[in-house]
């Protein structure tokens, strides 16, 4: 019996040792893969420093040559990251648009410490993307991966210059895919973002998000630090998918900007349980059709479910956005849809996309430091607006009369000088007759309550 126990114990010890050896081998293999991925991309990562002129309320003083002579132009420097890519035999640096926006000069610094001035080739605000040209630099290009192949739980690596610490590497996983995230300035949404818990901090913006094979799958762009109620948030960061950047890159290199096609519909996914009424389980459900849009002229209606574009299956709203917006304006497409449980096929001639979202309400003329936009279902939902008419404040210029009077993004303006405002057409007609320095009384609805705001 003692011999049996001795043999059993020896086998257990050997098994434990074998298991530990396997675990160590797996860990070593994983660590080696991560190191190899970093080594493959890190040489292509650069620091991007953009110097921009500061716009302040006392800028008017600097219009005088006397003040410019003695005080100079007020400037500030923003710090971000970028990475080198190759397109059509040429190398370019990709970074976030917000890193170089309004820059008067841009400096790119490599891992070696060498620096070069950079010029903006073109930008795309929708993706927060800027493409830079760096003359005289011979930098390696980062290999680009397939962001559509990402799955939740995949290892990802962020490389950049957080808080000015050059070439910092952090590791995490893909936490979620296809996130729609509000832009910090309230101007719309970042669409189809990759969510990751890889640590990202100020200065990481524009740097690459890398998979375990050493391929760039995204551009680090947005950090979630707290909720609207001030609750602290950790480990929620977002990156633009590289596949969309690839589509935009070609147009930016060729013509300096991205021209997107537009269908003219507001859409949502088909929710489980709707199939009985709609007659289909998947597709993009049209909630509203923009008047005089390509969709309206083709006969698409609210309640239709778009299931295919040129034979390409549409499973959800993201599929429809991607199937439409990177086509050429003026292109004719065949849209298959389900209406009242019957299939219809319509021909649609696409137009140039007017702005953020597949359907975007027009903006009014900017006056008194205010930019307004017609009500849309998205704006109503975002700001909790229950009224059916008025114009929404989408931008308040810092230092303006509206700013000091306390006007906020999301406010609904329903009257100007006691004249009703139901749309941007009303707004444009009324404010165009008011001098810029004239006192203006606004009737504003905020959080369901009406208040009067005087712009002095």
XYZ file of C-alpha atoms in Angstrom:
456
model
C 0.000 0.000 0.000
C 2.828 2.378 0.875
C 4.380 1.737 -2.525
C 1.076 2.530 -4.243
C 0.789 5.796 -2.333
C 4.396 6.650 -3.112
C 3.867 6.034 -6.819
C 0.606 8.041 -6.770
C 2.282 10.943 -4.984
C 5.171 10.879 -7.439
C 2.726 11.006 -10.362
C 0.849 13.918 -8.771
C 4.095 15.828 -8.216
C 5.182 15.077 -11.761
C 1.768 16.205 -13.060
C 1.935 19.444 -11.095
C 5.430 20.052 -12.389
C 4.293 19.328 -15.938
C 1.304 21.680 -15.603
C 3.523 24.426 -14.234
C 5.936 23.879 -17.081
C 3.124 24.128 -19.623
C 1.808 27.308 -17.992
C 5.272 28.836 -17.956
C 5.768 27.901 -21.609
C 2.411 29.465 -22.541
C 3.211 32.615 -20.554
C 6.656 32.872 -22.130
C 5.171 32.348 -25.586
C 2.539 35.037 -25.004
C 5.099 37.457 -23.636
C 7.381 36.820 -26.595
C 4.493 37.490 -28.994
C 3.677 40.798 -27.303
C 7.324 41.860 -27.378
C 7.549 40.923 -31.061
C 4.410 42.944 -31.823
C 5.835 45.979 -30.047
C 9.164 45.667 -31.833
C 7.374 45.497 -35.169
C 5.401 48.740 -34.743
C 7.284 50.908 -32.215
C 9.914 52.237 -34.709
C 7.060 53.692 -36.791
C 5.540 55.606 -33.857
C 6.330 59.314 -33.572
C 5.645 62.225 -31.244
C 3.601 65.039 -32.791
C 3.927 68.572 -31.423
C 1.594 71.180 -32.872
C 1.981 74.890 -32.180
C -1.179 76.885 -32.612
C -2.128 80.491 -32.098
C -4.359 80.963 -29.064
C -7.789 82.467 -29.711
C -8.881 84.471 -26.677
C -11.326 87.225 -25.857
C -8.490 89.765 -25.874
C -7.286 88.800 -29.365
C -8.534 92.151 -30.589
C -5.572 93.817 -28.879
C -3.165 91.718 -30.924
C -4.626 92.994 -34.174
C -2.614 96.144 -33.454
C 0.982 95.834 -34.788
C 2.197 97.685 -31.668
C 1.040 94.908 -29.358
C 2.290 92.152 -31.686
C 5.712 93.834 -31.761
C 6.149 93.951 -27.993
C 4.159 90.907 -26.850
C 4.262 88.590 -29.845
C 1.496 86.245 -30.894
C -0.006 84.185 -28.023
C 0.689 80.521 -28.771
C 0.250 77.101 -27.199
C 1.608 73.652 -28.004
C -0.437 70.469 -28.083
C 1.229 67.077 -27.783
C 0.060 63.880 -29.413
C 1.251 60.748 -31.128
C 1.260 59.417 -34.661
C 2.472 56.536 -36.781
C 4.006 56.168 -40.220
C 2.129 54.357 -43.004
C 2.897 53.741 -46.643
C 0.422 54.502 -49.427
C 1.062 54.454 -53.186
C 4.804 54.259 -52.614
C 4.889 57.309 -50.326
C 5.119 57.511 -46.548
C 2.801 59.615 -44.401
C 2.248 60.201 -40.692
C -1.274 59.614 -39.381
C -2.505 61.356 -36.246
C -5.702 62.808 -34.799
C -7.134 65.939 -36.391
C -7.673 67.491 -32.955
C -3.922 67.230 -32.282
C -2.996 69.462 -35.255
C -6.174 71.509 -35.683
C -5.376 75.174 -36.456
C -1.644 74.500 -36.088
C 0.791 77.095 -37.421
C 3.688 74.624 -37.220
C 4.035 70.879 -36.604
C 7.110 68.968 -35.426
C 7.427 65.182 -35.700
C 9.982 63.365 -33.522
C 11.060 59.750 -34.088
C 12.084 57.168 -31.508
C 15.717 58.027 -32.287
C 15.152 61.607 -31.148
C 15.475 63.063 -34.645
C 12.871 65.702 -35.511
C 11.419 67.083 -38.740
C 8.814 69.719 -39.600
C 5.576 68.299 -41.007
C 2.881 69.642 -43.306
C -0.809 68.735 -43.316
C -1.821 66.869 -46.469
C -5.476 66.761 -45.484
C -7.882 66.042 -42.656
C -11.193 64.367 -41.912
C -13.126 65.690 -38.938
C -15.585 62.771 -38.954
C -12.814 60.261 -38.168
C -10.700 62.832 -36.287
C -7.936 62.007 -38.775
C -5.042 64.086 -40.099
C -2.520 62.972 -42.702
C 0.927 64.605 -42.508
C 3.840 64.705 -44.930
C 7.354 64.705 -43.455
C 9.998 65.613 -46.013
C 13.525 64.297 -45.523
C 12.636 61.603 -42.987
C 13.335 57.933 -43.677
C 11.071 56.219 -41.167
C 9.780 52.629 -41.234
C 6.066 52.156 -41.928
C 3.805 50.280 -39.551
C 1.987 47.218 -40.947
C -1.788 47.696 -41.020
C -4.193 44.981 -39.903
C -7.895 44.241 -40.339
C -10.072 45.897 -37.691
C -13.100 43.929 -38.916
C -11.357 40.761 -37.718
C -11.161 41.993 -34.110
C -13.095 40.120 -31.456
C -13.935 41.048 -27.890
C -11.145 39.749 -25.657
C -8.343 40.090 -28.220
C -5.083 41.445 -26.831
C -4.253 44.978 -27.977
C -1.299 47.297 -27.345
C -1.298 51.095 -27.235
C 1.938 52.894 -28.131
C 2.346 56.642 -27.784
C 3.568 59.583 -25.762
C 1.194 59.934 -22.786
C 1.875 63.049 -20.723
C 5.050 63.573 -22.762
C 6.651 60.224 -21.806
C 7.943 59.139 -25.204
C 7.204 55.683 -26.608
C 5.180 54.361 -23.692
C 3.573 50.951 -24.194
C 0.391 49.735 -22.454
C -1.428 46.425 -22.803
C -5.104 45.508 -22.605
C -7.925 43.807 -24.451
C -10.707 44.750 -26.818
C -13.570 45.487 -24.424
C -16.283 46.182 -27.028
C -16.736 46.926 -30.722
C -18.872 49.318 -32.790
C -19.349 51.838 -30.006
C -21.004 55.179 -30.833
C -19.406 57.726 -28.497
C -20.450 61.396 -28.066
C -17.809 63.894 -29.131
C -16.486 66.057 -26.295
C -17.601 69.262 -28.050
C -21.164 68.015 -28.452
C -20.987 68.193 -32.270
C -22.071 64.618 -32.869
C -20.726 61.128 -32.387
C -17.648 59.091 -33.111
C -19.042 56.020 -34.862
C -18.048 52.331 -34.730
C -15.246 52.895 -32.238
C -13.094 50.150 -30.711
C -13.338 50.162 -26.913
C -10.265 49.011 -24.995
C -8.949 48.966 -21.444
C -5.357 49.479 -22.604
C -4.277 52.547 -20.627
C -4.521 55.728 -22.735
C -3.751 59.212 -21.454
C -3.387 62.735 -22.888
C -0.570 62.519 -25.429
C -1.653 59.075 -26.678
C -4.059 60.706 -29.129
C -3.209 59.699 -32.682
C -1.028 56.753 -31.665
C -1.585 53.193 -32.895
C -3.650 50.465 -31.290
C -1.842 47.243 -32.209
C -2.964 43.606 -32.217
C -0.900 40.667 -30.973
C 0.501 40.101 -34.477
C 2.117 43.527 -34.614
C -0.477 45.114 -36.921
C -2.162 48.480 -36.396
C -5.908 47.934 -35.962
C -6.922 51.385 -34.720
C -5.947 54.945 -33.847
C -6.226 55.913 -30.174
C -8.518 58.928 -29.980
C -10.771 59.295 -26.961
C -10.468 58.809 -23.200
C -13.453 58.391 -20.868
C -12.567 59.936 -17.511
C -15.913 60.695 -15.910
C -19.638 60.492 -16.519
C -21.915 63.492 -17.036
C -22.671 63.368 -13.302
C -18.972 63.485 -12.358
C -18.533 59.784 -11.560
C -14.896 58.743 -12.108
C -14.297 56.227 -14.901
C -11.255 53.996 -15.458
C -10.273 51.644 -18.264
C -12.667 52.921 -20.944
C -10.818 54.227 -23.981
C -11.676 54.359 -27.669
C -9.879 53.999 -31.003
C -10.921 54.652 -34.615
C -10.940 51.376 -36.629
C -8.050 51.195 -39.086
C -10.283 49.892 -41.897
C -12.162 53.208 -42.005
C -8.874 55.106 -41.887
C -7.672 53.101 -44.915
C -10.757 54.144 -46.881
C -10.289 57.798 -45.941
C -6.510 57.820 -46.529
C -6.776 57.333 -50.278
C -9.110 60.305 -50.706
C -7.105 62.574 -48.396
C -3.864 61.861 -50.267
C -5.556 62.431 -53.625
C -7.644 65.541 -52.867
C -6.989 66.649 -49.283
C -10.374 65.674 -47.894
C -12.927 62.872 -47.755
C -16.096 63.119 -49.825
C -18.795 60.782 -48.542
C -22.044 59.733 -50.146
C -25.405 60.354 -48.462
C -28.705 58.500 -48.537
C -30.722 60.832 -46.297
C -32.282 58.624 -43.640
C -32.252 58.297 -39.869
C -31.927 54.643 -38.918
C -31.772 52.163 -36.061
C -31.198 48.439 -35.684
C -34.089 45.977 -35.814
C -34.762 45.073 -32.180
C -35.572 41.420 -31.330
C -39.340 41.084 -31.190
C -39.955 43.491 -34.077
C -39.770 40.743 -36.706
C -43.482 39.921 -36.364
C -44.485 43.443 -37.338
C -41.671 44.130 -39.792
C -41.420 40.742 -41.445
C -37.622 40.623 -41.143
C -35.104 39.852 -38.373
C -32.169 41.928 -39.605
C -31.621 45.184 -41.438
C -31.533 48.952 -40.938
C -34.897 50.282 -39.816
C -35.667 53.733 -41.256
C -37.041 55.986 -38.502
C -37.192 59.200 -40.539
C -36.487 60.330 -44.102
C -34.874 63.726 -44.677
C -37.081 65.860 -46.977
C -35.686 66.370 -50.505
C -32.961 63.810 -49.853
C -31.954 60.988 -52.237
C -33.990 58.561 -50.124
C -37.084 60.775 -50.253
C -36.862 61.143 -54.044
C -36.450 57.381 -54.453
C -39.581 56.662 -52.406
C -38.025 55.276 -49.215
C -40.365 55.742 -46.235
C -40.158 55.721 -42.460
C -40.800 52.169 -41.249
C -38.991 50.557 -44.196
C -36.263 48.055 -43.328
C -33.278 48.225 -45.698
C -31.910 44.695 -46.120
C -29.416 45.059 -48.989
C -27.488 47.625 -51.059
C -26.388 46.451 -54.520
C -26.928 42.897 -53.295
C -24.722 43.377 -50.229
C -26.573 42.163 -47.148
C -27.423 44.792 -44.541
C -27.720 43.308 -41.032
C -27.822 46.531 -39.006
C -27.437 50.312 -39.126
C -23.628 50.151 -39.145
C -23.703 47.918 -42.224
C -25.827 50.488 -44.049
C -23.549 53.386 -43.078
C -20.476 51.560 -44.336
C -22.254 50.430 -47.512
C -23.213 54.004 -48.414
C -20.833 56.645 -47.141
C -17.589 55.648 -48.879
C -19.229 55.550 -52.311
C -19.009 58.434 -54.776
C -21.658 61.183 -54.709
C -23.737 60.820 -57.874
C -23.427 57.037 -57.847
C -26.633 55.045 -58.418
C -27.278 52.142 -56.054
C -30.004 49.517 -55.763
C -31.651 49.422 -52.337
C -33.621 46.345 -51.289
C -36.094 46.901 -48.476
C -38.987 45.307 -46.631
C -42.225 47.289 -46.350
C -45.435 45.859 -44.885
C -43.825 42.410 -45.138
C -43.297 42.846 -48.892
C -39.947 43.217 -50.658
C -39.277 46.325 -52.758
C -36.240 47.209 -54.871
C -35.562 50.926 -55.423
C -32.909 52.796 -57.382
C -31.265 55.700 -55.515
C -28.823 58.350 -56.770
C -26.590 59.290 -53.845
C -25.529 62.843 -53.006
C -22.599 64.283 -51.090
C -22.944 63.804 -47.371
C -23.715 67.143 -45.666
C -22.149 66.346 -42.289
C -22.205 64.085 -39.245
C -24.820 61.315 -39.335
C -26.537 59.704 -42.358
C -29.218 62.358 -42.073
C -28.186 65.765 -40.769
C -30.429 68.714 -40.125
C -29.178 72.056 -41.462
C -27.415 74.557 -39.228
C -28.473 78.158 -38.946
C -26.206 81.149 -39.488
C -23.913 81.785 -36.519
C -24.740 84.960 -34.588
C -23.943 86.355 -31.138
C -21.487 83.474 -30.551
C -24.214 80.866 -31.104
C -24.509 78.082 -33.688
C -27.894 76.362 -33.898
C -29.327 73.356 -35.710
C -32.792 72.050 -36.498
C -34.230 69.445 -34.156
C -33.462 65.814 -35.021
C -34.427 62.595 -33.242
C -30.780 62.192 -32.239
C -30.556 65.688 -30.698
C -33.890 65.244 -28.931
C -32.690 61.994 -27.411
C -29.252 63.336 -26.486
C -30.521 66.448 -24.686
C -33.841 65.122 -23.402
C -35.887 67.544 -25.517
C -39.625 66.845 -25.629
C -40.779 69.773 -27.777
C -41.301 69.375 -31.504
C -40.080 72.785 -32.685
C -37.249 75.192 -32.000
C -33.536 75.234 -32.766
C -30.882 73.464 -30.707
C -27.719 75.240 -29.593
C -24.860 73.046 -30.845
C -21.974 75.459 -30.224
C -21.318 78.429 -27.935
C -18.190 80.444 -28.700
C -16.038 80.974 -25.577
C -15.896 84.610 -24.542
C -18.974 85.587 -26.565
C -22.047 87.360 -25.226
C -23.937 84.078 -25.296
C -21.156 82.417 -23.312
C -21.187 85.037 -20.548
C -25.004 85.036 -20.453
C -24.929 81.327 -19.588
C -26.253 79.805 -22.808
C -25.333 76.118 -23.080
C -24.996 73.476 -25.777
C -28.265 71.535 -25.792
C -30.458 74.536 -25.017
C -33.567 74.795 -27.198
C -34.241 78.329 -28.467
C -37.972 78.823 -29.149
C -38.108 82.628 -29.433
C -35.792 85.487 -30.422
C -36.982 88.890 -29.218
C -40.377 87.253 -28.532
C -40.687 86.130 -32.164
C -41.379 82.366 -32.471
C -38.540 80.218 -33.810
C -39.533 76.758 -35.021
C -36.624 76.047 -37.396
C -33.335 77.386 -38.696
C -35.267 79.174 -41.423
C -37.019 81.259 -38.756
C -33.732 81.766 -36.931
C -31.925 82.957 -40.068
C -34.742 85.352 -41.003
C -34.964 86.934 -37.547
C -31.302 87.212 -36.538
C -30.218 88.548 -39.923
C -32.193 91.696 -39.073
C -30.488 92.180 -35.686
C -27.169 93.987 -35.330
C -24.364 91.920 -33.826
C -23.999 94.314 -30.860
C -27.738 94.794 -30.270
C -29.387 93.433 -27.112
C -31.218 90.172 -27.789
C -33.823 88.403 -25.661
C -33.854 84.621 -26.083
C -36.584 82.284 -24.862
C -34.821 79.052 -24.014
C -35.994 75.624 -22.869
C -33.494 73.686 -20.754
C -34.267 70.404 -18.970
C -37.956 70.927 -19.711
C -38.134 74.374 -18.131
C -38.475 77.700 -19.934
C -36.253 80.660 -19.123
C -35.372 84.044 -20.643
C -31.751 84.933 -21.392
C -30.695 88.464 -22.304
C -27.612 88.908 -24.452
C -26.193 92.327 -23.615
